[in-house]
Coordinates of C-alpha atoms in Angstrom, one line a residue:
Chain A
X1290 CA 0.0 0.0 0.0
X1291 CA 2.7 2.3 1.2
X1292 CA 5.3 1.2 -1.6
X1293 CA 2.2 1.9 -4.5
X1294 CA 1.6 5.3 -3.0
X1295 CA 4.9 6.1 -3.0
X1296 CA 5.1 5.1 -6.3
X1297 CA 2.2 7.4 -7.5
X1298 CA 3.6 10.2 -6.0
X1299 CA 6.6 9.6 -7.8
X1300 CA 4.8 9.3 -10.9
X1301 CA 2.8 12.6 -9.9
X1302 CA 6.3 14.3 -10.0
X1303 CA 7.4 12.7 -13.2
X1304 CA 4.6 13.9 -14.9
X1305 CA 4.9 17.3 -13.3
X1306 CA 8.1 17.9 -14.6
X1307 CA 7.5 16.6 -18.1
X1308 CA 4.8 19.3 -18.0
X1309 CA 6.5 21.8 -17.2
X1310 CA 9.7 20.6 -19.4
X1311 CA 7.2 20.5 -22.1
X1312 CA 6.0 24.0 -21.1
X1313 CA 9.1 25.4 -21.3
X1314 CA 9.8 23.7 -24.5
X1315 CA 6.2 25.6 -25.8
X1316 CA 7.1 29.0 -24.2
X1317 CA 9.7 29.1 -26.3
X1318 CA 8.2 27.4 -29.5
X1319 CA 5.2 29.9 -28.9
X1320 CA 7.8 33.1 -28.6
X1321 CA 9.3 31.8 -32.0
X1322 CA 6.7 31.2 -34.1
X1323 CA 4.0 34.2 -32.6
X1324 CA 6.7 36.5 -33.4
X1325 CA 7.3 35.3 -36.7
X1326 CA 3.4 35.7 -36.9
X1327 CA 3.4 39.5 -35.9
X1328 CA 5.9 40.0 -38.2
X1329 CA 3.8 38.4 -40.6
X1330 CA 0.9 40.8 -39.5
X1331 CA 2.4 43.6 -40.1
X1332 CA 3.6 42.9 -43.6
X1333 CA 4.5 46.0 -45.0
X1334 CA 6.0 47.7 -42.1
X1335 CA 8.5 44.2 -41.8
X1336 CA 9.1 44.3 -45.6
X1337 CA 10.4 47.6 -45.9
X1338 CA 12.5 47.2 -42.4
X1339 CA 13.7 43.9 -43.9
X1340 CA 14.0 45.0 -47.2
X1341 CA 16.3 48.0 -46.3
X1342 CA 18.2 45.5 -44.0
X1343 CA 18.6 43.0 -47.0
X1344 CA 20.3 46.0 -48.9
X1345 CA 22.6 46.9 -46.2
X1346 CA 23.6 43.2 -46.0
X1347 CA 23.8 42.3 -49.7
X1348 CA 26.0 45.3 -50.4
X1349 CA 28.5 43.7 -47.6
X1350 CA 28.2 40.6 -49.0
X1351 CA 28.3 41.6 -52.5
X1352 CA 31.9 42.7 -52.1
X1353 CA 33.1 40.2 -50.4
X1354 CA 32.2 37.9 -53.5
X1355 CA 33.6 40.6 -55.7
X1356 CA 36.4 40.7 -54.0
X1357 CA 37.0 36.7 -53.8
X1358 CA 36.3 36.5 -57.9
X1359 CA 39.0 39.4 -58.9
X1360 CA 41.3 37.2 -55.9
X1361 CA 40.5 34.0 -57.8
X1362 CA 41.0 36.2 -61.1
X1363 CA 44.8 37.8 -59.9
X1364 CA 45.1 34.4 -58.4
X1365 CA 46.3 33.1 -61.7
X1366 CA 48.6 35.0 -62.8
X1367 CA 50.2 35.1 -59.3
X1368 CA 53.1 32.4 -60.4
X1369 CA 54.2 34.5 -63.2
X1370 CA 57.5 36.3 -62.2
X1371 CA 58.1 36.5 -66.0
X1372 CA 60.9 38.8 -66.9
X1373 CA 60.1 40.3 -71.0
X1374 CA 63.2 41.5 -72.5
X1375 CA 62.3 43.7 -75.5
X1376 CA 65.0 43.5 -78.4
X1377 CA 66.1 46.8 -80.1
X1378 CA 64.3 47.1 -83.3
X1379 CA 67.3 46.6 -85.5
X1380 CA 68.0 43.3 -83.6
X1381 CA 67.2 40.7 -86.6
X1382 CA 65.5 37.8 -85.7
X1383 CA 68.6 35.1 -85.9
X1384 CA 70.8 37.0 -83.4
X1385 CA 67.0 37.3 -81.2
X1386 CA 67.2 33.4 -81.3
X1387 CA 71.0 33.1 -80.4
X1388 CA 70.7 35.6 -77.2
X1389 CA 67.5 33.3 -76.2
X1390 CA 69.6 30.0 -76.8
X1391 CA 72.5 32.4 -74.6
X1392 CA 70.2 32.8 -71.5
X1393 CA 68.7 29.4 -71.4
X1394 CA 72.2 28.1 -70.6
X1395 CA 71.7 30.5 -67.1
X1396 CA 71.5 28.4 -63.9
X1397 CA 68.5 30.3 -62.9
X1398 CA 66.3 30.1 -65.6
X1399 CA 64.0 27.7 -66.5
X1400 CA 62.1 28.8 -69.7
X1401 CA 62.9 31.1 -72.3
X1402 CA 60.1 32.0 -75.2
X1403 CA 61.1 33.8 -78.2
X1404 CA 58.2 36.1 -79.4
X1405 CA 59.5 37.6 -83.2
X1406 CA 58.1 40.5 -84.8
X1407 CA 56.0 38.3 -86.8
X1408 CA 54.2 36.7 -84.4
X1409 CA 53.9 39.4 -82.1
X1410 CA 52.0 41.1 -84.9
X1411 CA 49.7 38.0 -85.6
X1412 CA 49.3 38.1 -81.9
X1413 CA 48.7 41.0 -81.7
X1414 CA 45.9 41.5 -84.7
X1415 CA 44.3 38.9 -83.1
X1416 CA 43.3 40.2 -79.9
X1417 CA 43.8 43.7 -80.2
X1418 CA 40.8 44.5 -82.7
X1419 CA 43.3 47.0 -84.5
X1420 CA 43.7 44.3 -87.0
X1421 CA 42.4 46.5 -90.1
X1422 CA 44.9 49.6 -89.0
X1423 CA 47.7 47.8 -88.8
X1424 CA 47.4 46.2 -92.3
X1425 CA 48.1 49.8 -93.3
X1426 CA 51.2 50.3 -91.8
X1427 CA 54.2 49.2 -94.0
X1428 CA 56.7 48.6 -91.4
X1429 CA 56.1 46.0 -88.3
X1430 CA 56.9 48.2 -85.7
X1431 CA 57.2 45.7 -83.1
X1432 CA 60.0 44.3 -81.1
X1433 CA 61.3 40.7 -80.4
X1434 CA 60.2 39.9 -77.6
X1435 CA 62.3 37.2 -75.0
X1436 CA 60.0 35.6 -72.2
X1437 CA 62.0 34.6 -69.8
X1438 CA 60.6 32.3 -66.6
X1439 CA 62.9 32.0 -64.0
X1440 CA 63.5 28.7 -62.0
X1441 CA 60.8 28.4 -58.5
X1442 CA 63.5 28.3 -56.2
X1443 CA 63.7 32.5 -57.4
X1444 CA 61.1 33.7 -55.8
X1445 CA 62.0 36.9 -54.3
X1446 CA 61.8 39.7 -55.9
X1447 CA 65.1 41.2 -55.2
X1448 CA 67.3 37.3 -56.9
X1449 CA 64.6 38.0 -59.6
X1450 CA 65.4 41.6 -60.3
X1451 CA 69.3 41.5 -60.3
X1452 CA 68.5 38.5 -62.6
X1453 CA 66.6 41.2 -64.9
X1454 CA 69.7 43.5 -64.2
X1455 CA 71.9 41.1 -65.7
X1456 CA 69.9 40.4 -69.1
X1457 CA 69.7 43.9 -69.4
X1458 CA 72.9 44.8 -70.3
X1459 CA 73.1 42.4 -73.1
X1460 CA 73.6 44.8 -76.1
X1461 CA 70.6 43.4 -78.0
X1462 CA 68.3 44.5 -75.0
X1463 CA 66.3 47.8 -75.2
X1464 CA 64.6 47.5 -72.3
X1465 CA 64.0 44.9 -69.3
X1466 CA 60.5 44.6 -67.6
X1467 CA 59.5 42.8 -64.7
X1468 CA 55.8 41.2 -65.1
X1469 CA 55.6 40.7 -61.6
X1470 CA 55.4 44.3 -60.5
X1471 CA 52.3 44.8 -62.3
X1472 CA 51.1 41.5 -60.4
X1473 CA 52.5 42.8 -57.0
X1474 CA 50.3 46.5 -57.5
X1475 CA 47.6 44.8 -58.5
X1476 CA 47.7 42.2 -55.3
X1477 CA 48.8 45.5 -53.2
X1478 CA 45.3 47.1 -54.4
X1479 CA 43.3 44.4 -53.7
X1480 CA 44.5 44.9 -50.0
X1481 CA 43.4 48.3 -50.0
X1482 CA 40.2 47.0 -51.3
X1483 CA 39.7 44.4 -48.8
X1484 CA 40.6 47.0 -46.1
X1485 CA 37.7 49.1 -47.3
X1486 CA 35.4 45.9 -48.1
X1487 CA 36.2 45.4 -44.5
X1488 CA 35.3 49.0 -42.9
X1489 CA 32.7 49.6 -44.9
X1490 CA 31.0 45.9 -43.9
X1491 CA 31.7 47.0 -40.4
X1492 CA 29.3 49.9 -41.0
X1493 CA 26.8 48.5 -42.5
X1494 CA 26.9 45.5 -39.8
X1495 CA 26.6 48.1 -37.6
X1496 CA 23.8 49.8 -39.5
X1497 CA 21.8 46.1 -39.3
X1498 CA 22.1 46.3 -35.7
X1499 CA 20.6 50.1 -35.3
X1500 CA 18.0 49.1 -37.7
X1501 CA 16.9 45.8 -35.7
X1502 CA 17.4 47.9 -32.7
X1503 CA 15.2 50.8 -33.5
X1504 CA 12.4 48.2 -34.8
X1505 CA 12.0 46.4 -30.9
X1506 CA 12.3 50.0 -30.0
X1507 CA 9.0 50.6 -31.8
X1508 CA 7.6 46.8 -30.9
X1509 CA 8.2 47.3 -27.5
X1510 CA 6.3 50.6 -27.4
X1511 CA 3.5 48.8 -29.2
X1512 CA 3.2 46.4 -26.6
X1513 CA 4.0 48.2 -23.5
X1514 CA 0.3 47.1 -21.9
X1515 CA 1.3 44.0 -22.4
X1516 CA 5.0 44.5 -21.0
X1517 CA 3.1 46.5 -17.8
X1518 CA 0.8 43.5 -17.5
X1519 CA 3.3 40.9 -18.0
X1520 CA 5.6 42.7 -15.3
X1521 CA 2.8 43.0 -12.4
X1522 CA 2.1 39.5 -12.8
X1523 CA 5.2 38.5 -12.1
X1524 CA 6.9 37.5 -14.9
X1525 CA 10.6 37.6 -15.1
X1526 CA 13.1 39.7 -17.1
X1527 CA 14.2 36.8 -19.6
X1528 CA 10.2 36.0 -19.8
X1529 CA 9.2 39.7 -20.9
X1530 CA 12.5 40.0 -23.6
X1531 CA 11.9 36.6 -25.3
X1532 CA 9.5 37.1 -27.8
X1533 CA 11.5 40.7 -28.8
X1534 CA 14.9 38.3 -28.9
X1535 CA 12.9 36.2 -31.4
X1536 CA 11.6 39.2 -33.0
X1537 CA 15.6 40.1 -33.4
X1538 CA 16.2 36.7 -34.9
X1539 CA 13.9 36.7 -37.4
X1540 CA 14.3 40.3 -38.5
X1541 CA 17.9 39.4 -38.8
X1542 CA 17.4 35.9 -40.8
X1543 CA 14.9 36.8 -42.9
X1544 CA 16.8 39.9 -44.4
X1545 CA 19.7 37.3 -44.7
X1546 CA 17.9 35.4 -46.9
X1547 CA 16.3 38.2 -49.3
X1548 CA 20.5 39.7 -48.9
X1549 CA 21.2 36.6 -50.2
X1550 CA 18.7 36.3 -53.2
X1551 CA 19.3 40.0 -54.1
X1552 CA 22.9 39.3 -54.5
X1553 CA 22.3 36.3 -56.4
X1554 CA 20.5 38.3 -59.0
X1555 CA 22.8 40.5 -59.2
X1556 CA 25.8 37.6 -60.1
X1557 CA 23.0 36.4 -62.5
X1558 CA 22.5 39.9 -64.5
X1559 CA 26.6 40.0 -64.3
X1560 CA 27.4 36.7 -65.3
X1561 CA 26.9 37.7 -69.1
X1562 CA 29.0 40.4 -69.1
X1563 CA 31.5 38.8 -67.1
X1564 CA 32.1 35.7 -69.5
X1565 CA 32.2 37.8 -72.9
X1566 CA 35.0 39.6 -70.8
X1567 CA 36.7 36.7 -70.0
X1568 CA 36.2 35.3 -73.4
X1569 CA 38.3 38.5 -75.1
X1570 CA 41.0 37.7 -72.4
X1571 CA 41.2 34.3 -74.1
X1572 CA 41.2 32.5 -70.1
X1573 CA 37.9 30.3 -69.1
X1574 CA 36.8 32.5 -65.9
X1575 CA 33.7 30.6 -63.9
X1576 CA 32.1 33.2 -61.7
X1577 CA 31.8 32.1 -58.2
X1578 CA 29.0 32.5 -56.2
X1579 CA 28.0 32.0 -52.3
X1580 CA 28.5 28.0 -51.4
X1581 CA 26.8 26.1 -48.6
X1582 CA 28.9 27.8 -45.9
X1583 CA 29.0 31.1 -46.5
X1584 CA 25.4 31.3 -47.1
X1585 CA 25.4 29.5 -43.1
X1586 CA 27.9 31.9 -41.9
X1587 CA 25.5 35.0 -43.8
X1588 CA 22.3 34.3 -41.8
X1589 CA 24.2 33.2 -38.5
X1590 CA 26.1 36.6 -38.6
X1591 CA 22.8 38.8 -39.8
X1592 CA 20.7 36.6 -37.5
X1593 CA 23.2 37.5 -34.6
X1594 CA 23.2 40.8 -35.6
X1595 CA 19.3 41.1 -35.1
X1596 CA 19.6 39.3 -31.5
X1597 CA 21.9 41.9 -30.7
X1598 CA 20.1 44.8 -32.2
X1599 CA 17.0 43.7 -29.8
X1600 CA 19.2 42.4 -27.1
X1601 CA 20.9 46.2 -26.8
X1602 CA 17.5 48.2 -27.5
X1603 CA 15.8 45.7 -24.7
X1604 CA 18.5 46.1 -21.8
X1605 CA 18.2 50.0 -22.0
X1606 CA 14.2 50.5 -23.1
X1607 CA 13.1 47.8 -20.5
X1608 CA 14.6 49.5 -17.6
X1609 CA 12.4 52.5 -18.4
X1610 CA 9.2 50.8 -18.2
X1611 CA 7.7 51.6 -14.9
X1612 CA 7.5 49.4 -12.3
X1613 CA 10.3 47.2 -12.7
Chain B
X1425 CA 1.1 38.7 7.0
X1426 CA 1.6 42.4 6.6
X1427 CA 3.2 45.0 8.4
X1428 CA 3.5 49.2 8.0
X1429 CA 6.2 50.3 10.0
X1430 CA 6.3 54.3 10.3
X1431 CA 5.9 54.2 6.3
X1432 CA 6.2 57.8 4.2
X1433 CA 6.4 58.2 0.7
X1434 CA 8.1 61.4 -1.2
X1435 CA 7.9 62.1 -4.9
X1436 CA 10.2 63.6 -6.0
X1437 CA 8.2 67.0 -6.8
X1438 CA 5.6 67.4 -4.5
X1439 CA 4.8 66.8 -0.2
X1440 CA 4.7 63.4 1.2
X1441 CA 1.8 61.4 -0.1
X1442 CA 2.3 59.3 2.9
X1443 CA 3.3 59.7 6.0
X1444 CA 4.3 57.5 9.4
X1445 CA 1.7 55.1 8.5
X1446 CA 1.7 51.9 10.4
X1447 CA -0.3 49.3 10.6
X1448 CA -0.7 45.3 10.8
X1449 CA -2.9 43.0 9.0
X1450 CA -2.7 39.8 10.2
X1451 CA -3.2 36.4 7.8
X1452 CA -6.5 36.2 6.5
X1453 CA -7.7 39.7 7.8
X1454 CA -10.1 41.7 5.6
X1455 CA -9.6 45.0 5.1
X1456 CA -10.8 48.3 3.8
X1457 CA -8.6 51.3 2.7
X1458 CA -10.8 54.6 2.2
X1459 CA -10.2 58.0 2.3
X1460 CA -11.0 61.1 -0.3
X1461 CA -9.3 60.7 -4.1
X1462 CA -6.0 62.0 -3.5
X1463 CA -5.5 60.8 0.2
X1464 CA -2.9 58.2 -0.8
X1465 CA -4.8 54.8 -1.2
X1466 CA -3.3 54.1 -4.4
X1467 CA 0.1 54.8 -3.5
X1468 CA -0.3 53.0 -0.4
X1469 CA -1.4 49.8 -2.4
X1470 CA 1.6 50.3 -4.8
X1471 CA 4.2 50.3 -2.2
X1472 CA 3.0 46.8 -1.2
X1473 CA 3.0 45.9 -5.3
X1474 CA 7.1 47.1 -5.6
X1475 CA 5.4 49.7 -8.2
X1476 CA 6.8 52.2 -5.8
X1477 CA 8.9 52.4 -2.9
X1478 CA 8.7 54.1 0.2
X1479 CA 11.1 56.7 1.0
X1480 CA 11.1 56.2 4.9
X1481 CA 10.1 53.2 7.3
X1482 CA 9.7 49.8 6.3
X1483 CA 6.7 47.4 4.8
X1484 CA 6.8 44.0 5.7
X1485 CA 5.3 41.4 3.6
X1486 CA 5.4 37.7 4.7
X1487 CA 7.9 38.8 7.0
X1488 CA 10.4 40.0 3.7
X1489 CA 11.5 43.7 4.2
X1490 CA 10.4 45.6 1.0
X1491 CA 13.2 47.6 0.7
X1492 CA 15.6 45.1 0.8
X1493 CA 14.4 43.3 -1.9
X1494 CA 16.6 43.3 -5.3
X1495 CA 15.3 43.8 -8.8
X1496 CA 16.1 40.0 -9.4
X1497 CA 13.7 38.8 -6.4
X1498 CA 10.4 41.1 -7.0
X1499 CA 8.9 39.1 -9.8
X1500 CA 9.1 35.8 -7.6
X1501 CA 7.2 38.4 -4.5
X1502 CA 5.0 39.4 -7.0
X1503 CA 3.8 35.9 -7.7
X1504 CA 2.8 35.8 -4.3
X1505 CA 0.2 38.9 -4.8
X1506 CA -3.1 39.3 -6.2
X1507 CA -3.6 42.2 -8.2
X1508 CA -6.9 43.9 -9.2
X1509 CA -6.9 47.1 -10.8
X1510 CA -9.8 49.8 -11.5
X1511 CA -9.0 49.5 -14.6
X1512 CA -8.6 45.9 -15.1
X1513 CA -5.6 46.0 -16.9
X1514 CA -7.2 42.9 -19.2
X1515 CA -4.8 42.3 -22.4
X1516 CA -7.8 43.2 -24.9
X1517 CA -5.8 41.2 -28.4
X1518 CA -6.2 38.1 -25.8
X1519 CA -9.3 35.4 -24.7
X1520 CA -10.6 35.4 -21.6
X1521 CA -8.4 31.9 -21.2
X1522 CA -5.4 33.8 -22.2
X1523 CA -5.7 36.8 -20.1
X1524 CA -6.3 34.6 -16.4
X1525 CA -3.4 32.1 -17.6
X1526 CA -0.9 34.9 -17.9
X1527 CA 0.4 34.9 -13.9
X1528 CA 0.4 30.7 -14.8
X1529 CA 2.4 31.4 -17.9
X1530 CA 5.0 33.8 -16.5
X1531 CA 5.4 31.2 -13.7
X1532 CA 6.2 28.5 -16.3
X1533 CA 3.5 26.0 -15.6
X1534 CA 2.3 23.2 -17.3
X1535 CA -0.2 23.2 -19.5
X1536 CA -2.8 20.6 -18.4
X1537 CA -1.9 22.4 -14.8
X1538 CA -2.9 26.0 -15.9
X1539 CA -6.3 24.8 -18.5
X1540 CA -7.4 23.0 -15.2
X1541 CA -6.6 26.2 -13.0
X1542 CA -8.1 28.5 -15.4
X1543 CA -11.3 26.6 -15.8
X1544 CA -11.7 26.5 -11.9
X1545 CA -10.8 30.1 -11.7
X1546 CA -13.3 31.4 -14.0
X1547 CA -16.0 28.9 -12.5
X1548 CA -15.1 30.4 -9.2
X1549 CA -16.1 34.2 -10.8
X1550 CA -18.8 32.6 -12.6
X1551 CA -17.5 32.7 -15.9
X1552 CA -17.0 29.2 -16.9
X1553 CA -17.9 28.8 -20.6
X1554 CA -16.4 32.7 -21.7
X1555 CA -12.6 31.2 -21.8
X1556 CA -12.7 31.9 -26.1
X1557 CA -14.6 35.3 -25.4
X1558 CA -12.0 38.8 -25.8
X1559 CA -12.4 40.9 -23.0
X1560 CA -14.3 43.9 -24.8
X1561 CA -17.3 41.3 -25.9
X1562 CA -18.0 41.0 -21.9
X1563 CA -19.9 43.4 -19.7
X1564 CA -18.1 45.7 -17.4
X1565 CA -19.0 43.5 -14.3
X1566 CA -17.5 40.3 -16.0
X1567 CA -13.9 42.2 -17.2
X1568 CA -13.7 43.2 -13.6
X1569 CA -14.1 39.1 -12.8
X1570 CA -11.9 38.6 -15.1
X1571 CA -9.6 40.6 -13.5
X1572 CA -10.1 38.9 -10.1
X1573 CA -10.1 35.5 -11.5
X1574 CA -6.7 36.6 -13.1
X1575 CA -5.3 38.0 -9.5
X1576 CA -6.6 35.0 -7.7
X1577 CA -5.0 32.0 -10.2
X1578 CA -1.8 31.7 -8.5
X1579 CA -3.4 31.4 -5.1
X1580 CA -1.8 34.4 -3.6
X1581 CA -1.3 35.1 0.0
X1582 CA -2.3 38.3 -0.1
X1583 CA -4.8 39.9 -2.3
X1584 CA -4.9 44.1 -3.2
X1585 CA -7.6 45.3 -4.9
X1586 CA -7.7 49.1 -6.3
X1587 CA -11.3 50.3 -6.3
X1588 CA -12.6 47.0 -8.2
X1589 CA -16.6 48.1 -7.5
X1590 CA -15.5 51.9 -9.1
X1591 CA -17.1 51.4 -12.5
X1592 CA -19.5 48.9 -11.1
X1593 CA -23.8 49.4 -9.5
X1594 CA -24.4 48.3 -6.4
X1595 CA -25.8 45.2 -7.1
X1596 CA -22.4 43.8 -8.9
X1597 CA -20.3 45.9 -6.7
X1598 CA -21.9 43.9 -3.5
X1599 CA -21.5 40.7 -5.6
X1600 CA -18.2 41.3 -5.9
X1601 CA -17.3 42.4 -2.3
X1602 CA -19.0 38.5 -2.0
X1603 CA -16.4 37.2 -3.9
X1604 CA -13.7 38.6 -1.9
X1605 CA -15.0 37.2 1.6
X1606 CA -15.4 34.0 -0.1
X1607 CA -11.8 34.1 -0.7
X1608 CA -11.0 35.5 2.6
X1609 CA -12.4 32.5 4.3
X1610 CA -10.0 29.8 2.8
X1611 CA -7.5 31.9 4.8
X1612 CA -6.3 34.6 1.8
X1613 CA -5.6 38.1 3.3
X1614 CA -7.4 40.6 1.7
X1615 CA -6.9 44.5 1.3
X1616 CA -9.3 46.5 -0.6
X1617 CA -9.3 50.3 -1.5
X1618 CA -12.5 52.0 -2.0
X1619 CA -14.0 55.4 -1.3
X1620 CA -17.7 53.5 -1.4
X1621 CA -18.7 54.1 2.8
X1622 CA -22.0 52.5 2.4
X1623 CA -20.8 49.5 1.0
X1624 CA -18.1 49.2 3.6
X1625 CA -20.5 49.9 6.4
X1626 CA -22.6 47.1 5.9
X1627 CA -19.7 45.1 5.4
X1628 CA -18.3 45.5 8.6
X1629 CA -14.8 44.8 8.3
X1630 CA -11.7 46.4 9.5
X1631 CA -11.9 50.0 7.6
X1632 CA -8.2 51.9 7.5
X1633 CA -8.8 55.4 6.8
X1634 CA -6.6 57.4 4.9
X1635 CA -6.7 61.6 5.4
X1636 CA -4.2 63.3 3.6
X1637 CA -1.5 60.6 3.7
X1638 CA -2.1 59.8 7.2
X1639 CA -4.0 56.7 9.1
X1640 CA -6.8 58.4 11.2
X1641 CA -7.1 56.0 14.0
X1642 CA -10.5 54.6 14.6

């Protein structure tokens, strides 16, 4: 008798706390998906806070895949530390091939191309468009051309460039240039652009976070009965924030997403473009877009950002609602 | 159950709205609070409520200094209080069901717990069968049960009640009074502010009287 009671009372309490385990579980469902809801209510208000939002975001993000295309882009040419030696025009092409066959017996070198006049024309009709205008000139009046590639284990600049200083006083030589300076200004500017794809995603993070911000600002206004109400009754702190939190979260993921389409039509209406460029450039260049994890690290950063937003907006505007 | 210990309350710009007012009410004492609009029952009743606090003495609830309570604790004291307003202070976008759950809510309940609380609630007030109703379909009387049946859901020691018969005729405001002795006789003290003397007459509880911020003894 005494061992069945006991073991309805323990029951009782196993029950009990599955409730309220469950209850807690549905507090939180109900602050999810009823703030989801009131944004849904209030469709346009949410659209245009969320569309403005979006724009903030997809600019960020827009960069950043600029930025990671003209990367992949510069990426490809990083490797070539070529050194062109331009001939003097009166250089003939036999004594061009016999100064190329001279520096392909140097140590450091591991490819020499000789470009003649003649084919740096036909090169040069083909993908310059000026086909027609040259025909009219009588004389080619381009140089030989020696591409020299110098061995891997070269790969500082300063071994690369006395290299160049050396080919340079060949008598042949007019002048010496270095391809990889172009390459290094080029890298050196994409810095400067990261820097200020950086700052200016830093602002418009923080834009995303006065935007969600001033939004619970207005919610919470809306609902301050129900705040007052909620307060006298006893409810906590974290009870009375929740459903704003959640309001944060949404604000923050939703606009993620439309970021996320917007910049994908965007890549879309510049992919045309983009490949008749790359096609004149004579390299295959495939446009990338956002994969699986950036578009997970893009809604948990903009869905973070809207927590915070509320989170910030809450701990001061809450405080002000009389009583505490 | 609850003690006024030499209690005054400042604002900030104007005289005291209270001043050395003690008293006791012991557990499961009814009283009265009355006095002329302006005399301090309000203020009184929010000092007990944490809505304000008192700027000298001390209030005792339970046997839990008021003053000493931090911002962290009040919500759990609160628990522990029946509210009624004038006003009602209903949630008007809610049910009837939704509205007297809340305190149950807050308190993180279970569900089967607070449906079977609510329905005995409302049944107590005699409202069983409005649950899906929104407050502004219901009469005046019924909000102001609705109110009661909210304060009363938690099963608070101590229930305050701000002029609940102010909107309401005699008939419903001596029905309600009903209600509250009903409550005081399963041991719940009971304090009720109301400037209605013939109602409180016939009554014949313990009557505090307030006169510009001071208890007139008698």
């Amino acid at each position: 008798m005494m061992k069945r009671k006991a073991r309805q009372s323990k029951n009782k309490a196993r029950n009990a706390f599955s409730d309220k385990s469950q209850t807690y579980l549905h507090i939180h469902a109900h602050a999810l998906f009823s703030s989801l809801g009131r944004i849904v209510k209030n469709t346009f208000t949410s659209v245009m806070t969320m569309l403005v939002m979006a724009i903030a975001i997809s600019l960020a993000s827009g960069f950043y895949l600029l930025i990671d295309n003209m990367q992949q882009l510069t990426g490809d040419i990083e490797s070539t530390n070529k050194i062109s030696l331009f001939l003097k025009p009166n250089v003939s092409d036999k004594s061009g091939r016999t100064l190329a066959e001279k520096i392909r017996q140097n140590k450091a070198v591991d490819k020499v191309v000789l470009i003649t006049k003649k084919q740096a024309l036909k090169e040069f009709k083909e993908y310059s468009g000026f086909g027609e205008a040259l025909n009219v000139l009588e004389v080619n009046p381009l140089p030989t051309v020696i591409q020299v590639l110098p061995k891997n284990t070269l790969d500082d600049l300063q071994a690369i460039e006395s290299l160049m200083m050396e080919f340079k006083h060949f008598n042949q030589v007019d002048f010496a240039q270095l391809d990889m300076q172009w390459v290094r200004r080029l890298q050196t500017m994409m810095q400067i652009m990261q820097r200020g794809v950086l700052i200016l995603t830093l602002l418009l993070g923080f834009a995303v976070l006065l935007i969600t911000g001033n939004t619970i600002r207005l919610e919470l206004q809306n609902r301050r009965d129900e705040v007052l109400v909620a307060k006298l009754v006893g409810a906590t702190y974290s009870f009375i924030q929740r459903p704003f939190l959640y309001t944060g979260f949404w604000l923050g993921f939703l606009s993620g997403i439309i970021a996320w389409l917007l910049v994908s039509i965007i890549m879309l209406l510049l992919q045309s473009p983009i490949e008749e460029l790359s096609l004149l450039n004579g390299r295959a260049f495939e446009l990338s877009y956002f994969g699986f994890f950036d578009i997970i690290s893009l809604l948990s950063i903009t869905s973070f950002l809207g927590v915070l937003g509320a989170w910030i907006v809450l701990y001061y505007q809450l405080q002000e609602i009389k009583p505490k | 159950m609850l003690k006024f210990d030499h209690v005054s309350k400042r604002y900030p710009e104007g005289s005291d709205v209270l001043l050395n007012v003690s008293f006791h009410l012991k557990r499961g004492e009814m009283a009265f609070l009355t006095g002329h609009s302006g005399a301090g029952k309000s203020t009184l009743l929010k000092l007990i409520a944490m809505m304000e606090f008192c700027s000298r003495g001390c209030i005792l609830l339970g046997g839990q200094n008021l003053n000493k309570v931090t911002e962290r604790e009040i919500p759990y004291i609160r628990r522990k209080l029946g509210l009624i307003f004038q006003d009602n202070k209903l949630l008007y976008d809610r049910t009837v069901f939704d509205n007297v759950a809340l305190p149950l809510i807050v308190s993180g309940y279970g569900y089967k717990e607070i449906g079977r609380r609510v329905r005995a609630s409302l049944d107590k007030v005699g409202l069983l069968g409005k649950e899906k109703k929104y407050p502004l379909t219901l009469s005046g009387g019924e909000q102001q049960r609705v109110g009661i049946a909210r304060a009363v859901i938690n099963k608070p020691e101590i229930i305050l009640a701000d002029e609940p018969t102010g909107n309401l005729d005699p008939e419903l405001s001596a029905e309600v009074m009903h209600l509250f002795e009903q409550f005081q006789n399963v041991g719940v003290t009971v304090l009720i502010a109301s400037h209605d003397a013939n109602l409180l007459k016939r009554m014949g509880h313990r009557i505090l009287t307030l006169d510009h911020g001071q208890l007139k003894v008698g």
